[in-house]
């Protein structure tokens, strides 16, 4: 079994993950699991369903509760350079 971040980080250290991007390993409905550079974390969305494999970003840490949201694909921008 792989160790999760909760196994070796104190609650105060979990704020390190704010702004980090990862991938949902399970569907988040709204609770599930996500991988951040090989570190698996139990995470929760803000109520929305997030499909497995969706890129996510940590937006908030409250104690041991890690809140993520899906990363929206960047809209293509027209090249204004001619």
XYZ file of C-alpha atoms in Angstrom:
82
model
C 0.000 0.000 0.000
C 1.186 3.491 -0.856
C 1.385 5.957 1.986
C -0.930 8.904 1.716
C -0.056 12.441 2.711
C -2.285 12.094 5.755
C 0.082 9.403 7.055
C 3.049 11.736 7.393
C 1.889 15.357 7.312
C 0.423 17.177 10.277
C -2.796 19.104 9.835
C -0.937 22.423 9.610
C 1.265 21.062 6.824
C -1.755 20.170 4.656
C -2.031 23.840 3.651
C 1.050 23.119 1.514
C -1.320 21.589 -1.036
C -3.336 24.783 -1.665
C -2.839 25.667 -5.335
C -1.412 22.243 -6.218
C -2.866 20.455 -9.208
C -3.619 16.774 -9.479
C -5.980 14.247 -11.026
C -9.113 12.706 -9.552
C -8.374 8.986 -9.048
C -11.987 8.226 -8.149
C -15.231 9.998 -8.964
C -15.765 12.861 -6.491
C -19.410 12.876 -5.428
C -18.395 15.059 -3.688
C -15.870 12.971 -1.669
C -13.158 10.913 -3.325
C -9.434 10.505 -3.875
C -6.976 12.480 -5.995
C -3.303 12.079 -6.887
C -0.885 15.002 -6.558
C 2.526 14.049 -8.010
C 2.254 10.538 -6.588
C 0.711 11.610 -3.272
C -2.818 10.309 -2.811
C -5.188 12.503 -0.817
C -8.779 12.167 0.308
C -10.473 15.247 -1.103
C -13.904 16.823 -1.397
C -15.408 19.040 -4.080
C -17.675 21.988 -3.313
C -20.688 19.822 -4.012
C -20.244 19.189 -7.697
C -19.669 15.767 -9.231
C -16.168 15.406 -10.718
C -15.415 12.440 -12.966
C -12.416 10.169 -12.446
C -9.414 11.377 -14.461
C -10.424 15.053 -14.293
C -7.603 17.502 -13.503
C -8.266 19.258 -10.183
C -6.696 22.021 -8.095
C -6.710 22.390 -4.306
C -8.583 25.598 -3.472
C -8.885 25.324 0.298
C -7.691 23.300 3.283
C -9.757 23.287 6.479
C -7.997 21.087 9.020
C -7.824 17.708 7.298
C -10.547 18.595 4.767
C -8.988 19.272 1.366
C -11.316 21.065 -1.047
C -10.708 20.798 -4.794
C -12.343 22.094 -7.940
C -12.022 20.890 -11.523
C -9.528 22.700 -13.715
C -11.352 24.173 -16.670
C -9.528 23.839 -19.976
C -8.165 27.190 -21.058
C -10.220 28.702 -23.783
C -8.268 29.092 -26.963
C -7.248 32.658 -27.577
C -7.003 34.104 -31.012
C -3.502 35.116 -31.929
C -3.534 38.882 -32.298
C 0.056 39.033 -33.557
C 0.195 39.429 -37.317
